[in-house]
Coordinates of C-alpha atoms and ligand atoms in Angstrom, one line a residue:
X833 CA -9.9 10.7 -49.7
X834 CA -9.8 13.8 -47.6
X835 CA -6.9 14.4 -45.2
X836 CA -8.8 17.2 -43.5
X837 CA -12.5 16.5 -42.7
X838 CA -13.4 19.9 -41.4
X839 CA -12.0 21.6 -38.4
X840 CA -13.4 22.4 -35.0
X841 CA -12.8 26.1 -35.6
X842 CA -15.2 26.2 -38.5
X843 CA -18.1 25.2 -36.2
X844 CA -20.1 27.9 -34.5
X845 CA -18.9 28.8 -31.0
X846 CA -22.3 28.3 -29.4
X847 CA -22.5 24.8 -30.9
X848 CA -19.1 23.9 -29.6
X849 CA -20.0 25.1 -26.2
X850 CA -23.2 23.1 -26.2
X851 CA -21.4 20.0 -27.3
X852 CA -18.9 20.4 -24.5
X853 CA -21.7 20.9 -22.0
X854 CA -23.4 17.8 -23.2
X855 CA -20.1 15.8 -23.0
X856 CA -19.8 15.0 -26.7
X857 CA -17.2 15.9 -29.4
X858 CA -17.4 15.8 -33.2
X859 CA -15.6 12.9 -34.7
X860 CA -14.8 14.3 -38.1
X861 CA -12.2 16.9 -37.1
X862 CA -10.3 14.1 -35.3
X863 CA -11.1 11.3 -37.7
X864 CA -7.6 11.2 -39.3
X865 CA -5.9 11.3 -35.9
X866 CA -7.5 8.0 -34.9
X867 CA -7.9 6.4 -38.4
X868 CA -5.0 7.7 -40.6
X869 CA -5.0 6.5 -44.2
X870 CA -3.2 3.3 -45.1
X871 CA -0.9 2.8 -42.1
X872 CA -0.7 3.8 -38.5
X873 CA 1.1 7.0 -37.5
X874 CA 3.2 5.8 -34.5
X875 CA 4.2 8.0 -31.6
X876 CA 7.1 5.6 -30.9
X877 CA 10.5 6.6 -32.3
X878 CA 13.5 4.3 -32.8
X879 CA 15.5 4.2 -29.6
X880 CA 19.0 3.1 -28.8
X881 CA 20.4 2.4 -25.3
X882 CA 24.1 1.9 -24.9
X883 CA 24.9 -0.6 -22.1
X884 CA 28.2 1.1 -21.4
X885 CA 26.3 4.4 -20.7
X886 CA 23.6 2.8 -18.5
X887 CA 25.8 0.4 -16.5
X888 CA 27.4 3.1 -14.2
X889 CA 23.9 4.5 -13.6
X890 CA 22.7 1.1 -12.5
X891 CA 25.8 0.7 -10.3
X892 CA 24.9 4.0 -8.7
X893 CA 21.3 2.9 -8.2
X894 CA 22.8 0.0 -6.3
X895 CA 24.6 2.4 -3.9
X896 CA 21.7 4.8 -3.6
X897 CA 18.7 2.5 -3.2
X898 CA 18.6 -0.8 -1.3
X899 CA 16.5 -3.4 -3.0
X900 CA 14.1 -3.5 0.0
X901 CA 13.3 0.1 -0.7
X902 CA 13.0 -0.3 -4.4
X903 CA 11.1 -3.7 -4.6
X904 CA 12.7 -3.9 -8.1
X905 CA 15.8 -1.8 -8.8
X906 CA 15.3 -1.0 -12.5
X907 CA 16.1 1.7 -14.9
X908 CA 13.4 2.0 -17.5
X909 CA 14.2 2.4 -21.2
X910 CA 12.1 5.4 -22.3
X911 CA 10.8 5.7 -25.8
X912 CA 12.3 8.9 -27.4
X913 CA 8.9 9.5 -29.0
X914 CA 7.3 9.8 -25.7
X915 CA 10.2 11.6 -24.0
X916 CA 12.0 11.5 -20.7
X917 CA 10.2 9.5 -18.0
X918 CA 8.2 7.4 -20.5
X919 CA 7.5 4.0 -18.9
X920 CA 7.5 2.2 -22.2
X921 CA 9.8 1.6 -25.2
X922 CA 7.1 1.0 -27.8
X923 CA 3.3 1.2 -27.6
X924 CA 3.1 -2.3 -26.1
X925 CA 6.6 -3.1 -24.8
X926 CA 8.1 -2.0 -21.6
X927 CA 11.9 -2.5 -21.2
X928 CA 14.0 -2.1 -18.0
X929 CA 17.5 -3.0 -16.9
X930 CA 17.4 -4.6 -13.4
X931 CA 20.3 -4.8 -11.0
X932 CA 20.7 -7.3 -8.2
X933 CA 23.7 -7.3 -6.0
X934 CA 25.3 -10.4 -4.4
X935 CA 23.3 -11.7 -1.5
X936 CA 20.2 -9.5 -2.3
X937 CA 16.7 -10.8 -2.8
X938 CA 13.9 -8.9 -4.6
X939 CA 10.7 -9.7 -2.7
X940 CA 8.0 -12.0 -4.1
X941 CA 5.1 -10.5 -5.9
X942 CA 2.5 -11.4 -8.6
X943 CA 1.0 -9.1 -11.2
X944 CA -1.3 -9.0 -14.1
X945 CA 1.3 -8.2 -16.8
X946 CA 3.8 -10.8 -18.0
X947 CA 7.5 -10.4 -17.9
X948 CA 10.6 -11.9 -19.5
X949 CA 14.2 -11.6 -18.4
X950 CA 17.1 -11.7 -20.8
X951 CA 20.3 -12.0 -18.7
X952 CA 22.9 -9.3 -19.6
X953 CA 25.7 -10.0 -17.2
X954 CA 26.8 -11.8 -14.0
X955 CA 26.6 -15.3 -12.6
X956 CA 24.6 -16.6 -9.7
X957 CA 21.3 -14.8 -10.2
X958 CA 18.1 -16.7 -10.2
X959 CA 14.4 -16.2 -10.3
X960 CA 11.8 -18.3 -8.5
X961 CA 8.6 -18.7 -10.5
X962 CA 5.8 -20.6 -8.8
X963 CA 8.3 -22.5 -6.6
X964 CA 10.6 -23.4 -9.5
X965 CA 14.2 -22.0 -9.2
X966 CA 15.4 -20.8 -12.5
X967 CA 19.2 -20.1 -12.8
X968 CA 20.0 -17.1 -14.8
X969 CA 23.1 -17.3 -17.1
X970 CA 24.1 -14.8 -19.7
X971 CA 21.6 -14.7 -22.6
X972 CA 19.1 -17.0 -20.9
X973 CA 15.5 -16.1 -21.4
X974 CA 13.3 -16.6 -18.3
X975 CA 9.5 -16.2 -18.3
X976 CA 7.5 -14.9 -15.4
X977 CA 4.0 -15.1 -16.9
X978 CA 1.2 -12.9 -15.6
X979 CA -0.4 -14.4 -12.5
X980 CA 2.7 -16.4 -11.4
X981 CA 4.5 -15.5 -8.2
X982 CA 8.1 -14.6 -8.7
X983 CA 11.0 -13.4 -6.6
X984 CA 14.7 -12.9 -7.5
X985 CA 17.9 -13.8 -5.7
X986 CA 21.6 -13.8 -6.1
X987 CA 24.1 -16.3 -4.9
X988 CA 27.1 -15.1 -6.9
X989 CA 29.9 -12.5 -6.1
X990 CA 29.4 -9.9 -8.9
X991 CA 26.5 -7.7 -9.8
X992 CA 23.8 -9.4 -11.9
X993 CA 22.0 -7.4 -14.6
X994 CA 19.1 -8.4 -16.8
X995 CA 16.8 -6.8 -19.3
X996 CA 13.1 -7.0 -18.3
X997 CA 10.5 -7.0 -21.1
X998 CA 6.9 -6.6 -20.0
X999 CA 3.6 -6.1 -21.7
X1000 CA 2.9 -3.5 -19.0
X1001 CA 1.9 -0.7 -21.3
X1002 CA -1.1 -2.8 -22.5
X1003 CA -2.2 -3.5 -18.9
X1004 CA -1.8 0.2 -17.9
X1005 CA -3.9 1.2 -21.0
X1006 CA -6.6 -1.4 -20.1
X1007 CA -6.6 -0.1 -16.5
X1008 CA -5.8 -3.7 -15.5
X1009 CA -2.3 -3.4 -14.0
X1010 CA -1.7 -4.2 -10.4
X1011 CA 0.6 -6.3 -8.1
X1012 CA 0.2 -8.3 -4.9
X1013 CA 3.1 -8.8 -2.5
X1014 CA 3.9 -11.9 -0.5
X1015 CA 6.7 -13.8 1.4
X1016 CA 9.6 -15.4 -0.5
X1017 CA 8.5 -18.7 -2.0
X1018 CA 9.6 -22.1 -0.9
X1019 CA 11.8 -23.5 -3.7
X1020 CA 11.2 -27.1 -4.9
X1021 CA 14.3 -29.1 -4.5
X1022 CA 14.8 -30.1 -8.1
X1023 CA 16.3 -28.4 -11.3
X1024 CA 14.0 -26.4 -13.5
X1025 CA 12.0 -28.0 -16.4
X1026 CA 14.5 -27.0 -19.0
X1027 CA 17.0 -29.3 -17.4
X1028 CA 14.7 -32.2 -16.8
X1029 CA 11.4 -32.9 -18.8
X1030 CA 12.2 -30.5 -21.6
X1031 CA 15.9 -31.1 -21.9
X1032 CA 15.6 -32.0 -25.5
X1033 CA 13.5 -30.3 -28.2
X1034 CA 10.9 -32.7 -29.6
X1035 CA 10.6 -34.7 -26.4
X1036 CA 7.9 -33.9 -23.9
X1037 CA 6.9 -35.8 -20.7
X1038 CA 4.3 -38.5 -21.4
X1039 CA 0.8 -37.1 -21.2
X1040 CA -1.1 -38.8 -18.5
X1041 CA -4.7 -39.6 -19.6
X1042 CA -7.1 -37.0 -18.3
X1043 CA -4.4 -34.8 -16.9
X1044 CA -3.9 -31.5 -18.7
X1045 CA -0.5 -29.9 -19.2
X1046 CA 0.6 -26.8 -17.4
X1047 CA 0.0 -23.6 -19.2
X1048 CA 3.6 -22.6 -18.9
X1049 CA 5.5 -25.9 -18.8
X1050 CA 9.0 -24.5 -19.3
X1051 CA 10.0 -21.0 -18.1
X1052 CA 13.7 -20.9 -18.8
X1053 CA 15.4 -21.1 -22.2
X1054 CA 19.1 -21.5 -21.7
X1055 CA 21.2 -19.4 -24.1
X1056 CA 23.9 -22.1 -24.7
X1057 CA 21.3 -24.3 -26.5
X1058 CA 19.8 -21.4 -28.5
X1059 CA 23.2 -20.4 -29.7
X1060 CA 24.1 -24.0 -30.6
X1061 CA 21.0 -24.3 -32.8
X1062 CA 21.5 -20.9 -34.5
X1063 CA 25.1 -21.9 -35.3
X1064 CA 24.0 -25.3 -36.8
X1065 CA 21.3 -23.5 -38.8
X1066 CA 23.9 -21.0 -40.1
X1067 CA 26.2 -23.8 -41.2
X1068 CA 23.5 -25.2 -43.4
X1069 CA 21.9 -22.1 -44.8
X1070 CA 23.5 -20.0 -47.5
X1071 CA 24.0 -16.5 -46.2
X1072 CA 20.5 -16.4 -44.6
X1073 CA 19.9 -14.9 -41.3
X1074 CA 19.1 -17.7 -38.8
X1075 CA 16.0 -17.2 -36.7
X1076 CA 14.4 -19.2 -33.9
X1077 CA 11.1 -18.4 -32.2
X1078 CA 10.8 -19.2 -28.5
X1079 CA 7.8 -21.5 -28.2
X1080 CA 5.9 -23.4 -25.6
X1081 CA 7.2 -27.0 -25.9
X1082 CA 3.8 -28.6 -25.3
X1083 CA 1.8 -26.5 -27.8
X1084 CA 4.3 -24.9 -30.2
X1085 CA 2.5 -21.6 -29.5
X1086 CA 4.3 -18.4 -28.6
X1087 CA 5.6 -18.5 -25.1
X1088 CA 3.4 -15.7 -23.8
X1089 CA 0.0 -14.4 -24.9
X1090 CA 1.1 -10.9 -26.0
X1091 CA 4.9 -10.9 -26.4
X1092 CA 7.0 -12.9 -28.8
X1093 CA 10.7 -13.6 -28.8
X1094 CA 12.9 -14.5 -31.7
X1095 CA 16.6 -15.3 -31.4
X1096 CA 18.6 -14.2 -34.5
X1097 CA 22.0 -14.8 -35.8
X1098 CA 23.4 -12.4 -38.4
X1099 CA 26.8 -13.6 -39.6
X1100 CA 29.7 -11.2 -40.0
X1101 CA 29.1 -9.3 -43.3
X1102 CA 25.5 -10.4 -43.5
X1103 CA 22.5 -8.0 -43.6
X1104 CA 19.1 -8.6 -42.2
X1105 CA 16.6 -6.7 -44.4
X1106 CA 13.1 -7.9 -43.3
X1107 CA 9.8 -6.7 -44.8
X1108 CA 7.9 -3.9 -43.0
X1109 CA 6.1 -5.6 -40.1
X1110 CA 3.0 -4.3 -38.3
X1111 CA 4.6 -5.3 -35.0
X1112 CA 6.8 -3.1 -32.9
X1113 CA 10.1 -4.6 -31.7
X1114 CA 13.1 -4.3 -29.4
X1115 CA 16.4 -5.9 -30.4
X1116 CA 18.8 -6.9 -27.6
X1117 CA 22.4 -7.6 -28.6
X1118 CA 23.5 -10.8 -26.8
X1119 CA 26.9 -10.8 -28.7
X1120 CA 28.4 -9.1 -31.7
X1121 CA 28.4 -5.6 -33.3
X1122 CA 27.2 -3.8 -36.4
X1123 CA 25.1 -1.1 -37.8
X1124 CA 21.3 -0.9 -37.7
X1125 CA 19.3 1.5 -39.7
X1126 CA 15.8 2.0 -38.3
X1127 CA 13.8 4.3 -40.6
X1128 CA 16.2 7.3 -40.9
X1129 CA 18.2 6.6 -37.8
X1130 CA 21.6 4.9 -37.9
X1131 CA 22.7 3.0 -34.8
X1132 CA 26.2 1.6 -34.2
X1133 CA 25.6 -1.3 -31.7
X1134 CA 27.8 -3.5 -29.7
X1135 CA 27.3 -6.3 -27.1
X1136 CA 24.6 -5.8 -24.5
X1137 CA 23.1 -2.8 -26.3
X1138 CA 19.3 -2.5 -27.0
X1139 CA 17.5 -0.7 -29.8
X1140 CA 13.8 -0.5 -30.8
X1141 CA 11.8 -0.2 -34.0
X1142 CA 8.2 1.2 -34.2
X1143 CA 5.5 -0.5 -36.2
X1144 CA 6.1 -0.7 -39.9
X1145 CA 9.7 0.5 -39.5
X1146 CA 12.2 0.1 -42.3
X1147 CA 14.8 -2.1 -40.5
X1148 CA 18.2 -3.0 -41.9
X1149 CA 20.8 -4.6 -39.7
X1150 CA 24.3 -5.1 -41.0
X1151 CA 26.6 -7.3 -38.8
X1152 CA 30.3 -6.5 -38.6
X1153 CA 31.0 -9.5 -36.4
X1154 CA 28.9 -12.7 -36.0
X1155 CA 25.9 -11.1 -34.2
X1156 CA 23.3 -12.7 -31.9
X1157 CA 20.2 -10.8 -31.1
X1158 CA 17.0 -11.5 -29.2
X1159 CA 14.0 -9.7 -30.9
X1160 CA 11.1 -8.9 -28.5
X1161 CA 8.0 -8.1 -30.4
X1162 CA 4.2 -7.9 -30.1
X1163 CA 3.3 -10.1 -33.0
X1164 CA 1.5 -12.7 -30.8
X1165 CA -0.9 -10.0 -29.7
X1166 CA -1.5 -8.8 -33.3
X1167 CA -2.0 -12.4 -34.5
X1168 CA -4.7 -12.9 -31.9
X1169 CA -6.3 -9.6 -32.8
X1170 CA -6.1 -10.7 -36.5
X1171 CA -4.2 -7.8 -37.9
X1172 CA -0.5 -8.8 -38.0
X1173 CA 0.8 -7.9 -41.4
X1174 CA 4.1 -7.8 -43.5
X1175 CA 4.6 -5.5 -46.4
X1176 CA 7.3 -5.7 -49.1
X1177 CA 9.7 -2.8 -49.0
Ligands
GTQ77 O1 11.1 -8.1 -11.7 O2 9.0 -8.4 -11.2 O3 11.2 -4.2 -14.7 O4 7.4 -6.3 -11.4 C1 9.0 -4.1 -13.7 C2 8.1 -4.6 -12.9 C3 10.5 -5.9 -13.2 C4 9.9 -7.7 -11.7 C5 10.2 -4.7 -13.9 C6 8.4 -5.8 -12.2 C7 9.6 -6.4 -12.4

């Protein structure tokens, strides 16, 4: 197995010039860049974003830029491997912290990428997706799937902040990313599906013969229920990390085509030491504190912080307090492409 399959420099200069003129390039000098041996060679580096450091910057954005001017008032979490200004946190995952002030509305739009919100702080925020008003409480996970109209509003008295996770980098890469703007949506006068049809796991509204189900039947996953299940699981498992996948209640499939979400509870003193996964991931701390080691980087994390792990990262998370995380990952995409993989450490 050769690491070096010949260099460009060893080819005659006239041949190189003729190739360039003809619009071609030799594969072999570049072969190991695009097909490295055994495992990918990620550009992404582990990232850590302290909420305490970003919060004042968000507040300042609120003073500097009215939401009408920003459309979305967001500070993007830039992958250290790609450097300042990078519009992505891993190869496939975009993360941003969005601020909405009391009384503000962020205009309605629809776009090709899918988004998820994980609420970081504040009461009274909501997102309207396809006419359904979704209240946003701390830790709630709210979907805005690609192709669904959405606008955000705020009826409370304190700033509301949430973490946006989008599959935007994929759509940019595919040259398929765009948005369309429209007027604020009329809201249906009823609570969202998580409070009515899908109030209880294992129960779904009766399927009417011949009528299909909606592709995204439930768009809000209230944190209080997620935490209650994690706590019950922890009470009946012996020192294991409790994990729950967010799924479509009609199909059991991942909630979105490309991004997956897993709620985790690592008890005080416990360690999560998963196998190497081919997926990249972001970990958002809903509650708790501890130490994460991602490859050779050590991260001291607390509530509301976020950190990332590149593909095949060596991840070890030790919880000092009972710790609740939401892991955002691209396993659903990799499953569909048929290459998701786990390797023992
Ligand atoms: O709230 O619709 O962070 O369209 C980036 C793009 C949030 C949103 C982002 C968006 C949104």
